[in-house]
PDB file of N, CA and C in Angstrom:
ATOM      1  N   UNK A 450     103.556 244.478 -97.061  1.00 71.00           N
ATOM      2  CA  UNK A 450     103.764 245.698 -97.673  1.00 71.00           C
ATOM      3  C   UNK A 450     102.559 246.573 -98.014  1.00 71.00           C
ATOM      4  N   UNK A 451     102.519 247.544 -97.549  1.00 76.00           N
ATOM      5  CA  UNK A 451     101.270 248.451 -97.671  1.00 76.00           C
ATOM      6  C   UNK A 451     101.292 249.217 -99.091  1.00 76.00           C
ATOM      7  N   UNK A 452     100.347 249.173 -99.625  1.00 69.00           N
ATOM      8  CA  UNK A 452     100.136 249.974-100.901  1.00 69.00           C
ATOM      9  C   UNK A 452      99.441 251.362-100.648  1.00 69.00           C
ATOM     10  N   UNK A 453     100.231 252.357-101.061  1.00 77.00           N
ATOM     11  CA  UNK A 453      99.852 253.687-101.001  1.00 77.00           C
ATOM     12  C   UNK A 453      99.145 254.199-102.201  1.00 77.00           C
ATOM     13  N   UNK A 454      97.948 254.680-102.169  1.00 73.00           N
ATOM     14  CA  UNK A 454      97.365 255.088-103.379  1.00 73.00           C
ATOM     15  C   UNK A 454      96.842 256.581-103.140  1.00 73.00           C
ATOM     16  N   UNK A 455      97.251 257.366-104.314  1.00 85.00           N
ATOM     17  CA  UNK A 455      97.016 258.911-104.157  1.00 85.00           C
ATOM     18  C   UNK A 455      95.436 258.819-104.801  1.00 85.00           C
ATOM     19  N   UNK A 456      94.659 259.077-104.056  1.00 85.00           N
ATOM     20  CA  UNK A 456      93.198 259.089-104.535  1.00 85.00           C
ATOM     21  C   UNK A 456      92.951 260.001-105.781  1.00 85.00           C
ATOM     22  N   UNK A 457      93.390 261.178-105.738  1.00 85.00           N
ATOM     23  CA  UNK A 457      93.121 262.208-106.808  1.00 85.00           C
ATOM     24  C   UNK A 457      93.786 261.625-108.082  1.00 85.00           C
ATOM     25  N   UNK A 458      95.056 260.953-107.943  1.00 87.00           N
ATOM     26  CA  UNK A 458      95.735 260.574-109.125  1.00 87.00           C
ATOM     27  C   UNK A 458      94.941 259.370-109.659  1.00 87.00           C
ATOM     28  N   UNK A 459      94.418 258.440-108.754  1.00 89.00           N
ATOM     29  CA  UNK A 459      93.626 257.242-109.270  1.00 89.00           C
ATOM     30  C   UNK A 459      92.387 257.833-109.984  1.00 89.00           C
ATOM     31  N   UNK A 460      91.800 258.766-109.495  1.00 91.00           N
ATOM     32  CA  UNK A 460      90.491 259.301-110.021  1.00 91.00           C
ATOM     33  C   UNK A 460      90.680 259.907-111.492  1.00 91.00           C
ATOM     34  N   UNK A 461      91.836 260.608-111.611  1.00 91.00           N
ATOM     35  CA  UNK A 461      92.181 261.165-112.881  1.00 91.00           C
ATOM     36  C   UNK A 461      92.606 259.876-113.919  1.00 91.00           C
ATOM     37  N   UNK A 462      93.423 259.057-113.431  1.00 92.00           N
ATOM     38  CA  UNK A 462      93.571 257.970-114.318  1.00 92.00           C
ATOM     39  C   UNK A 462      92.400 257.145-114.733  1.00 92.00           C
ATOM     40  N   UNK A 463      91.499 256.842-113.801  1.00 94.00           N
ATOM     41  CA  UNK A 463      90.351 256.148-114.321  1.00 94.00           C
ATOM     42  C   UNK A 463      89.540 256.856-115.127  1.00 94.00           C
ATOM     43  N   UNK A 464      89.299 258.264-114.760  1.00 95.00           N
ATOM     44  CA  UNK A 464      88.468 259.079-115.647  1.00 95.00           C
ATOM     45  C   UNK A 464      89.143 259.290-117.093  1.00 95.00           C
ATOM     46  N   UNK A 465      90.394 259.370-117.125  1.00 95.00           N
ATOM     47  CA  UNK A 465      91.261 259.385-118.368  1.00 95.00           C
ATOM     48  C   UNK A 465      90.917 258.159-119.108  1.00 95.00           C
ATOM     49  N   UNK A 466      90.931 257.017-118.633  1.00 95.00           N
ATOM     50  CA  UNK A 466      90.870 255.732-119.188  1.00 95.00           C
ATOM     51  C   UNK A 466      89.335 255.629-119.810  1.00 95.00           C
ATOM     52  N   UNK A 467      88.475 256.138-118.914  1.00 96.00           N
ATOM     53  CA  UNK A 467      86.897 256.012-119.449  1.00 96.00           C
ATOM     54  C   UNK A 467      86.742 256.912-120.603  1.00 96.00           C
ATOM     55  N   UNK A 468      87.275 258.097-120.439  1.00 96.00           N
ATOM     56  CA  UNK A 468      86.994 259.056-121.553  1.00 96.00           C
ATOM     57  C   UNK A 468      87.658 258.590-122.783  1.00 96.00           C
ATOM     58  N   UNK A 469      88.934 258.078-122.785  1.00 95.00           N
ATOM     59  CA  UNK A 469      89.637 257.425-123.748  1.00 95.00           C
ATOM     60  C   UNK A 469      88.759 256.546-124.546  1.00 95.00           C
ATOM     61  N   UNK A 470      88.365 255.607-123.767  1.00 95.00           N
ATOM     62  CA  UNK A 470      87.492 254.476-124.244  1.00 95.00           C
ATOM     63  C   UNK A 470      86.278 254.905-125.041  1.00 95.00           C
ATOM     64  N   UNK A 471      85.424 256.011-124.445  1.00 95.00           N
ATOM     65  CA  UNK A 471      84.395 256.494-125.065  1.00 95.00           C
ATOM     66  C   UNK A 471      84.771 257.292-126.320  1.00 95.00           C
ATOM     67  N   UNK A 472      85.968 257.856-126.400  1.00 95.00           N
ATOM     68  CA  UNK A 472      86.300 258.476-127.559  1.00 95.00           C
ATOM     69  C   UNK A 472      86.583 257.524-128.617  1.00 95.00           C
ATOM     70  N   UNK A 473      87.165 256.374-128.355  1.00 93.00           N
ATOM     71  CA  UNK A 473      87.445 255.377-129.307  1.00 93.00           C
ATOM     72  C   UNK A 473      86.033 254.743-129.819  1.00 93.00           C
ATOM     73  N   UNK A 474      85.126 254.446-128.869  1.00 94.00           N
ATOM     74  CA  UNK A 474      83.760 254.049-129.172  1.00 94.00           C
ATOM     75  C   UNK A 474      83.039 255.164-130.202  1.00 94.00           C
ATOM     76  N   UNK A 475      83.389 256.435-129.942  1.00 93.00           N
ATOM     77  CA  UNK A 475      82.783 257.679-130.704  1.00 93.00           C
ATOM     78  C   UNK A 475      83.266 257.508-132.086  1.00 93.00           C
ATOM     79  N   UNK A 476      84.545 257.144-132.241  1.00 93.00           N
ATOM     80  CA  UNK A 476      85.102 257.059-133.664  1.00 93.00           C
ATOM     81  C   UNK A 476      84.525 255.982-134.373  1.00 93.00           C
ATOM     82  N   UNK A 477      84.360 254.770-133.710  1.00 93.00           N
ATOM     83  CA  UNK A 477      83.863 253.685-134.293  1.00 93.00           C
ATOM     84  C   UNK A 477      82.301 253.878-134.716  1.00 93.00           C
ATOM     85  N   UNK A 478      81.537 254.637-133.891  1.00 92.00           N
ATOM     86  CA  UNK A 478      80.203 254.846-134.230  1.00 92.00           C
ATOM     87  C   UNK A 478      80.271 255.935-135.483  1.00 92.00           C
ATOM     88  N   UNK A 479      81.241 256.902-135.399  1.00 93.00           N
ATOM     89  CA  UNK A 479      81.331 257.884-136.795  1.00 93.00           C
ATOM     90  C   UNK A 479      81.583 257.161-138.080  1.00 93.00           C
ATOM     91  N   UNK A 480      82.525 256.202-137.878  1.00 94.00           N
ATOM     92  CA  UNK A 480      82.954 255.376-138.848  1.00 94.00           C
ATOM     93  C   UNK A 480      81.705 254.534-139.555  1.00 94.00           C
ATOM     94  N   UNK A 481      81.232 253.852-138.705  1.00 93.00           N
ATOM     95  CA  UNK A 481      79.870 253.045-138.943  1.00 93.00           C
ATOM     96  C   UNK A 481      78.844 253.890-139.525  1.00 93.00           C
ATOM     97  N   UNK A 482      78.570 255.025-138.950  1.00 92.00           N
ATOM     98  CA  UNK A 482      77.531 255.996-139.433  1.00 92.00           C
ATOM     99  C   UNK A 482      77.903 256.496-140.855  1.00 92.00           C
ATOM    100  N   UNK A 483      79.325 256.859-141.262  1.00 93.00           N
ATOM    101  CA  UNK A 483      79.568 257.196-142.579  1.00 93.00           C
ATOM    102  C   UNK A 483      79.395 256.115-143.472  1.00 93.00           C
ATOM    103  N   UNK A 484      79.501 254.872-143.061  1.00 95.00           N
ATOM    104  CA  UNK A 484      79.491 253.808-143.941  1.00 95.00           C
ATOM    105  C   UNK A 484      78.024 253.559-144.236  1.00 95.00           C
ATOM    106  N   UNK A 485      77.062 253.674-143.368  1.00 94.00           N
ATOM    107  CA  UNK A 485      75.703 253.678-143.498  1.00 94.00           C
ATOM    108  C   UNK A 485      75.223 254.698-144.476  1.00 94.00           C
ATOM    109  N   UNK A 486      75.809 256.053-144.094  1.00 92.00           N
ATOM    110  CA  UNK A 486      75.271 257.001-145.139  1.00 92.00           C
ATOM    111  C   UNK A 486      75.852 256.771-146.652  1.00 92.00           C
ATOM    112  N   UNK A 487      77.031 256.340-146.725  1.00 94.00           N
ATOM    113  CA  UNK A 487      77.487 256.065-148.057  1.00 94.00           C
ATOM    114  C   UNK A 487      76.657 255.098-148.887  1.00 94.00           C
ATOM    115  N   UNK A 488      76.102 254.079-148.052  1.00 94.00           N
ATOM    116  CA  UNK A 488      75.322 253.032-148.802  1.00 94.00           C
ATOM    117  C   UNK A 488      74.005 253.312-148.694  1.00 94.00           C
ATOM    118  N   UNK A 489      73.727 254.481-148.443  1.00 93.00           N
ATOM    119  CA  UNK A 489      72.178 255.101-148.431  1.00 93.00           C
ATOM    120  C   UNK A 489      71.208 254.450-147.544  1.00 93.00           C
ATOM    121  N   UNK A 490      71.793 253.970-146.446  1.00 93.00           N
ATOM    122  CA  UNK A 490      70.868 253.254-145.423  1.00 93.00           C
ATOM    123  C   UNK A 490      70.205 254.119-144.466  1.00 93.00           C
ATOM    124  N   UNK A 491      70.520 255.354-144.549  1.00 92.00           N
ATOM    125  CA  UNK A 491      69.911 256.307-143.471  1.00 92.00           C
ATOM    126  C   UNK A 491      69.195 257.505-144.175  1.00 92.00           C
ATOM    127  N   UNK A 492      68.138 257.806-143.705  1.00 93.00           N
ATOM    128  CA  UNK A 492      67.246 258.990-144.347  1.00 93.00           C
ATOM    129  C   UNK A 492      67.857 260.342-143.807  1.00 93.00           C
ATOM    130  N   UNK A 493      67.585 261.527-144.366  1.00 94.00           N
ATOM    131  CA  UNK A 493      68.122 262.617-144.080  1.00 94.00           C
ATOM    132  C   UNK A 493      68.014 262.927-142.655  1.00 94.00           C
ATOM    133  N   UNK A 494      66.783 262.664-142.215  1.00 95.00           N
ATOM    134  CA  UNK A 494      66.375 262.963-140.752  1.00 95.00           C
ATOM    135  C   UNK A 494      67.207 262.141-139.835  1.00 95.00           C
ATOM    136  N   UNK A 495      67.422 260.890-140.078  1.00 93.00           N
ATOM    137  CA  UNK A 495      68.289 259.948-139.325  1.00 93.00           C
ATOM    138  C   UNK A 495      69.805 260.507-139.383  1.00 93.00           C
ATOM    139  N   UNK A 496      70.174 260.908-140.581  1.00 93.00           N
ATOM    140  CA  UNK A 496      71.473 261.489-140.707  1.00 93.00           C
ATOM    141  C   UNK A 496      71.691 262.635-139.762  1.00 93.00           C
ATOM    142  N   UNK A 497      70.626 263.495-139.726  1.00 94.00           N
ATOM    143  CA  UNK A 497      70.712 264.901-138.896  1.00 94.00           C
ATOM    144  C   UNK A 497      70.668 264.458-137.524  1.00 94.00           C
ATOM    145  N   UNK A 498      69.913 263.390-137.070  1.00 94.00           N
ATOM    146  CA  UNK A 498      69.765 263.157-135.643  1.00 94.00           C
ATOM    147  C   UNK A 498      71.164 262.382-135.242  1.00 94.00           C
ATOM    148  N   UNK A 499      71.606 261.628-135.972  1.00 92.00           N
ATOM    149  CA  UNK A 499      72.898 260.987-135.806  1.00 92.00           C
ATOM    150  C   UNK A 499      74.040 261.967-135.575  1.00 92.00           C
ATOM    151  N   UNK A 500      74.139 262.974-136.499  1.00 93.00           N
ATOM    152  CA  UNK A 500      75.137 263.993-136.675  1.00 93.00           C
ATOM    153  C   UNK A 500      75.141 264.767-135.383  1.00 93.00           C
ATOM    154  N   UNK A 501      73.869 265.169-135.002  1.00 95.00           N
ATOM    155  CA  UNK A 501      73.752 265.980-133.678  1.00 95.00           C
ATOM    156  C   UNK A 501      74.220 265.144-132.525  1.00 95.00           C
ATOM    157  N   UNK A 502      73.628 263.970-132.462  1.00 94.00           N
ATOM    158  CA  UNK A 502      74.002 263.100-131.249  1.00 94.00           C
ATOM    159  C   UNK A 502      75.561 262.955-131.028  1.00 94.00           C
ATOM    160  N   UNK A 503      76.318 262.769-132.125  1.00 93.00           N
ATOM    161  CA  UNK A 503      77.684 262.663-132.274  1.00 93.00           C
ATOM    162  C   UNK A 503      78.325 263.822-131.794  1.00 93.00           C
ATOM    163  N   UNK A 504      77.888 264.898-132.284  1.00 94.00           N
ATOM    164  CA  UNK A 504      78.443 266.381-131.759  1.00 94.00           C
ATOM    165  C   UNK A 504      78.268 266.540-130.481  1.00 94.00           C
ATOM    166  N   UNK A 505      76.942 266.396-129.948  1.00 96.00           N
ATOM    167  CA  UNK A 505      76.829 266.596-128.559  1.00 96.00           C
ATOM    168  C   UNK A 505      77.648 265.618-127.642  1.00 96.00           C
ATOM    169  N   UNK A 506      77.824 264.425-128.043  1.00 94.00           N
ATOM    170  CA  UNK A 506      78.839 263.518-127.363  1.00 94.00           C
ATOM    171  C   UNK A 506      80.242 264.111-127.523  1.00 94.00           C
ATOM    172  N   UNK A 507      80.601 264.540-128.509  1.00 94.00           N
ATOM    173  CA  UNK A 507      82.092 265.158-128.652  1.00 94.00           C
ATOM    174  C   UNK A 507      82.091 266.350-127.658  1.00 94.00           C
ATOM    175  N   UNK A 508      81.258 267.128-127.583  1.00 97.00           N
ATOM    176  CA  UNK A 508      81.187 268.504-126.826  1.00 97.00           C
ATOM    177  C   UNK A 508      81.119 268.112-125.528  1.00 97.00           C
ATOM    178  N   UNK A 509      80.263 267.074-125.014  1.00 96.00           N
ATOM    179  CA  UNK A 509      80.433 266.745-123.561  1.00 96.00           C
ATOM    180  C   UNK A 509      81.812 266.189-123.312  1.00 96.00           C
ATOM    181  N   UNK A 510      82.406 265.263-124.013  1.00 95.00           N
ATOM    182  CA  UNK A 510      83.743 264.832-123.795  1.00 95.00           C
ATOM    183  C   UNK A 510      84.783 265.950-123.677  1.00 95.00           C
ATOM    184  N   UNK A 511      84.618 266.823-124.610  1.00 96.00           N
ATOM    185  CA  UNK A 511      85.636 268.108-124.307  1.00 96.00           C
ATOM    186  C   UNK A 511      85.492 268.753-123.126  1.00 96.00           C
ATOM    187  N   UNK A 512      84.170 268.857-122.744  1.00 97.00           N
ATOM    188  CA  UNK A 512      83.907 269.665-121.446  1.00 97.00           C
ATOM    189  C   UNK A 512      84.305 268.855-120.358  1.00 97.00           C
ATOM    190  N   UNK A 513      84.026 267.613-120.425  1.00 95.00           N
ATOM    191  CA  UNK A 513      84.559 266.719-119.271  1.00 95.00           C
ATOM    192  C   UNK A 513      86.110 266.635-118.989  1.00 95.00           C
ATOM    193  N   UNK A 514      86.717 266.655-120.160  1.00 96.00           N
ATOM    194  CA  UNK A 514      88.364 266.706-119.951  1.00 96.00           C
ATOM    195  C   UNK A 514      88.775 267.947-119.536  1.00 96.00           C
ATOM    196  N   UNK A 515      88.159 269.205-119.828  1.00 96.00           N
ATOM    197  CA  UNK A 515      88.398 270.491-119.545  1.00 96.00           C
ATOM    198  C   UNK A 515      88.149 270.642-117.906  1.00 96.00           C
ATOM    199  N   UNK A 516      87.106 270.271-117.528  1.00 96.00           N
ATOM    200  CA  UNK A 516      86.523 270.417-116.222  1.00 96.00           C
ATOM    201  C   UNK A 516      87.395 269.573-115.216  1.00 96.00           C
ATOM    202  N   UNK A 517      87.923 268.311-115.665  1.00 94.00           N
ATOM    203  CA  UNK A 517      88.680 267.633-114.791  1.00 94.00           C
ATOM    204  C   UNK A 517      90.168 267.665-115.019  1.00 94.00           C
ATOM    205  N   UNK A 518      90.656 268.606-115.865  1.00 94.00           N
ATOM    206  CA  UNK A 518      92.089 268.762-116.258  1.00 94.00           C
ATOM    207  C   UNK A 518      92.751 267.333-116.674  1.00 94.00           C
ATOM    208  N   UNK A 519      92.093 266.631-117.692  1.00 95.00           N
ATOM    209  CA  UNK A 519      92.528 265.451-118.056  1.00 95.00           C
ATOM    210  C   UNK A 519      92.884 265.404-119.523  1.00 95.00           C
ATOM    211  N   UNK A 520      92.767 266.566-120.146  1.00 96.00           N
ATOM    212  CA  UNK A 520      93.039 266.717-121.583  1.00 96.00           C
ATOM    213  C   UNK A 520      94.287 266.036-122.031  1.00 96.00           C
ATOM    214  N   UNK A 521      95.296 266.478-121.274  1.00 95.00           N
ATOM    215  CA  UNK A 521      96.791 265.929-121.776  1.00 95.00           C
ATOM    216  C   UNK A 521      96.948 264.486-121.379  1.00 95.00           C
ATOM    217  N   UNK A 522      96.360 263.894-120.341  1.00 94.00           N
ATOM    218  CA  UNK A 522      96.352 262.495-119.953  1.00 94.00           C
ATOM    219  C   UNK A 522      95.651 261.578-120.946  1.00 94.00           C
ATOM    220  N   UNK A 523      94.436 262.223-121.453  1.00 95.00           N
ATOM    221  CA  UNK A 523      93.677 261.398-122.429  1.00 95.00           C
ATOM    222  C   UNK A 523      94.427 261.219-123.731  1.00 95.00           C
ATOM    223  N   UNK A 524      95.062 262.562-124.104  1.00 95.00           N
ATOM    224  CA  UNK A 524      95.716 262.609-125.376  1.00 95.00           C
ATOM    225  C   UNK A 524      96.856 261.448-125.275  1.00 95.00           C
ATOM    226  N   UNK A 525      97.786 261.559-124.158  1.00 95.00           N
ATOM    227  CA  UNK A 525      98.730 260.619-123.980  1.00 95.00           C
ATOM    228  C   UNK A 525      98.351 259.228-124.185  1.00 95.00           C
ATOM    229  N   UNK A 526      97.338 258.965-123.383  1.00 94.00           N
ATOM    230  CA  UNK A 526      96.864 257.567-123.401  1.00 94.00           C
ATOM    231  C   UNK A 526      96.435 257.041-124.972  1.00 94.00           C
ATOM    232  N   UNK A 527      95.699 258.230-125.525  1.00 94.00           N
ATOM    233  CA  UNK A 527      95.264 257.921-126.988  1.00 94.00           C
ATOM    234  C   UNK A 527      96.438 257.364-127.775  1.00 94.00           C
ATOM    235  N   UNK A 528      97.553 258.344-127.667  1.00 95.00           N
ATOM    236  CA  UNK A 528      98.852 257.943-128.428  1.00 95.00           C
ATOM    237  C   UNK A 528      99.449 256.698-128.126  1.00 95.00           C
ATOM    238  N   UNK A 529      99.552 256.369-126.813  1.00 94.00           N
ATOM    239  CA  UNK A 529      99.932 254.922-126.388  1.00 94.00           C
ATOM    240  C   UNK A 529      99.045 253.798-126.973  1.00 94.00           C
ATOM    241  N   UNK A 530      97.936 254.092-127.124  1.00 92.00           N
ATOM    242  CA  UNK A 530      96.904 252.876-127.524  1.00 92.00           C
ATOM    243  C   UNK A 530      97.027 252.948-129.103  1.00 92.00           C
ATOM    244  N   UNK A 531      97.235 254.081-129.743  1.00 92.00           N
ATOM    245  CA  UNK A 531      97.360 254.172-131.303  1.00 92.00           C
ATOM    246  C   UNK A 531      98.535 253.543-131.641  1.00 92.00           C
ATOM    247  N   UNK A 532      99.718 253.570-130.820  1.00 93.00           N
ATOM    248  CA  UNK A 532     100.991 252.957-131.090  1.00 93.00           C
ATOM    249  C   UNK A 532     100.790 251.589-130.958  1.00 93.00           C
ATOM    250  N   UNK A 533     100.113 250.926-129.923  1.00 92.00           N
ATOM    251  CA  UNK A 533      99.976 249.529-129.810  1.00 92.00           C
ATOM    252  C   UNK A 533      99.077 248.899-131.006  1.00 92.00           C
ATOM    253  N   UNK A 534      97.919 249.633-131.426  1.00 90.00           N
ATOM    254  CA  UNK A 534      97.204 249.367-132.615  1.00 90.00           C
ATOM    255  C   UNK A 534      98.045 249.303-133.675  1.00 90.00           C
ATOM    256  N   UNK A 535      98.911 250.147-133.959  1.00 91.00           N
ATOM    257  CA  UNK A 535      99.732 250.343-135.130  1.00 91.00           C
ATOM    258  C   UNK A 535     100.890 249.036-135.059  1.00 91.00           C
ATOM    259  N   UNK A 536     101.220 248.768-134.020  1.00 89.00           N
ATOM    260  CA  UNK A 536     102.275 247.613-134.017  1.00 89.00           C
ATOM    261  C   UNK A 536     101.471 246.401-134.265  1.00 89.00           C
ATOM    262  N   UNK A 537     100.288 246.048-133.729  1.00 88.00           N
ATOM    263  CA  UNK A 537      99.554 244.908-133.937  1.00 88.00           C
ATOM    264  C   UNK A 537      99.217 244.695-135.445  1.00 88.00           C
ATOM    265  N   UNK A 538      98.723 245.850-136.120  1.00 90.00           N
ATOM    266  CA  UNK A 538      98.385 245.962-137.475  1.00 90.00           C
ATOM    267  C   UNK A 538      99.595 245.447-138.205  1.00 90.00           C
ATOM    268  N   UNK A 539     100.736 246.283-137.985  1.00 89.00           N
ATOM    269  CA  UNK A 539     102.030 246.070-138.762  1.00 89.00           C
ATOM    270  C   UNK A 539     102.375 244.436-138.665  1.00 89.00           C
ATOM    271  N   UNK A 540     102.097 243.863-137.338  1.00 86.00           N
ATOM    272  CA  UNK A 540     102.601 242.398-137.437  1.00 86.00           C
ATOM    273  C   UNK A 540     101.526 241.640-138.084  1.00 86.00           C
ATOM    274  N   UNK A 541     100.367 241.961-138.163  1.00 88.00           N
ATOM    275  CA  UNK A 541      99.442 241.165-138.908  1.00 88.00           C
ATOM    276  C   UNK A 541      99.703 241.223-140.402  1.00 88.00           C
ATOM    277  N   UNK A 542     100.121 242.416-140.789  1.00 91.00           N
ATOM    278  CA  UNK A 542     100.318 242.737-142.237  1.00 91.00           C
ATOM    279  C   UNK A 542     101.823 242.061-142.559  1.00 91.00           C
ATOM    280  N   UNK A 543     102.797 242.010-141.804  1.00 88.00           N
ATOM    281  CA  UNK A 543     103.897 241.407-142.002  1.00 88.00           C
ATOM    282  C   UNK A 543     104.278 240.263-141.024  1.00 88.00           C
ATOM    283  N   UNK A 544     103.641 239.056-141.164  1.00 84.00           N
ATOM    284  CA  UNK A 544     103.746 238.060-140.225  1.00 84.00           C
ATOM    285  C   UNK A 544     105.226 237.499-140.184  1.00 84.00           C
ATOM    286  N   UNK A 545     106.021 237.668-141.329  1.00 86.00           N
ATOM    287  CA  UNK A 545     107.414 237.198-141.291  1.00 86.00           C
ATOM    288  C   UNK A 545     108.109 238.014-140.239  1.00 86.00           C
ATOM    289  N   UNK A 546     108.060 239.334-140.296  1.00 79.00           N
ATOM    290  CA  UNK A 546     108.754 240.278-139.328  1.00 79.00           C
ATOM    291  C   UNK A 546     108.358 239.801-137.828  1.00 79.00           C
ATOM    292  N   UNK A 547     107.039 239.622-137.631  1.00 77.00           N
ATOM    293  CA  UNK A 547     106.573 239.017-136.347  1.00 77.00           C
ATOM    294  C   UNK A 547     107.297 237.787-135.867  1.00 77.00           C
ATOM    295  N   UNK A 548     107.417 237.014-136.762  1.00 82.00           N
ATOM    296  CA  UNK A 548     108.138 235.553-136.474  1.00 82.00           C
ATOM    297  C   UNK A 548     109.585 235.790-136.238  1.00 82.00           C
ATOM    298  N   UNK A 549     110.172 236.763-136.994  1.00 83.00           N
ATOM    299  CA  UNK A 549     111.610 236.988-136.622  1.00 83.00           C
ATOM    300  C   UNK A 549     111.712 237.690-135.373  1.00 83.00           C
ATOM    301  N   UNK A 550     110.953 238.662-135.043  1.00 78.00           N
ATOM    302  CA  UNK A 550     110.983 239.209-133.700  1.00 78.00           C
ATOM    303  C   UNK A 550     110.778 238.288-132.551  1.00 78.00           C
ATOM    304  N   UNK A 551     109.968 237.404-132.721  1.00 79.00           N
ATOM    305  CA  UNK A 551     109.556 236.208-131.607  1.00 79.00           C
ATOM    306  C   UNK A 551     110.867 235.323-131.577  1.00 79.00           C
ATOM    307  N   UNK A 552     111.529 235.094-132.655  1.00 84.00           N
ATOM    308  CA  UNK A 552     112.844 234.263-132.390  1.00 84.00           C
ATOM    309  C   UNK A 552     113.928 235.141-131.692  1.00 84.00           C
ATOM    310  N   UNK A 553     113.889 236.269-131.948  1.00 81.00           N
ATOM    311  CA  UNK A 553     115.045 236.982-131.339  1.00 81.00           C
ATOM    312  C   UNK A 553     114.833 237.241-129.774  1.00 81.00           C
ATOM    313  N   UNK A 554     113.594 237.140-129.441  1.00 78.00           N
ATOM    314  CA  UNK A 554     113.212 237.324-128.000  1.00 78.00           C
ATOM    315  C   UNK A 554     113.111 236.010-127.145  1.00 78.00           C
ATOM    316  N   UNK A 555     113.381 235.026-127.978  1.00 76.00           N
ATOM    317  CA  UNK A 555     113.182 233.707-127.142  1.00 76.00           C
ATOM    318  C   UNK A 555     114.364 233.079-126.818  1.00 76.00           C
TER     319      UNK A 555
END
C-alpha cells in the first residue's frame, strides 16, 4: 500500500508544530523570567535585555506564522494541547475520577 503525502500540507503541519512548541517554550521562559524578577534575581539591565529578547521572539513568531499562513493551524494545535494539559491536570487533582474513568473503559 503506497502512502501519498501532500508535501505542502506536510510542511505546514511540521512548521505549525515547531512554532507551537516554540510558543510553549516562550511562555515557560516568560514565566521563569517573571519569577526571577519577583525574587529580585535580575538587575534592571538584565530585565530590559530579557524583555527585549522575548519581545523579539514573539514578533518573529508572529511574522513566521503570517508569512506561511499557519496562524490558524498553530492556534488550533495550541487549543488541542491546552485541552490535553487541562485533562491531565484535572486527573492529577482528582485521582478518584481518574480511577472511575479507567474502570469504565476496562
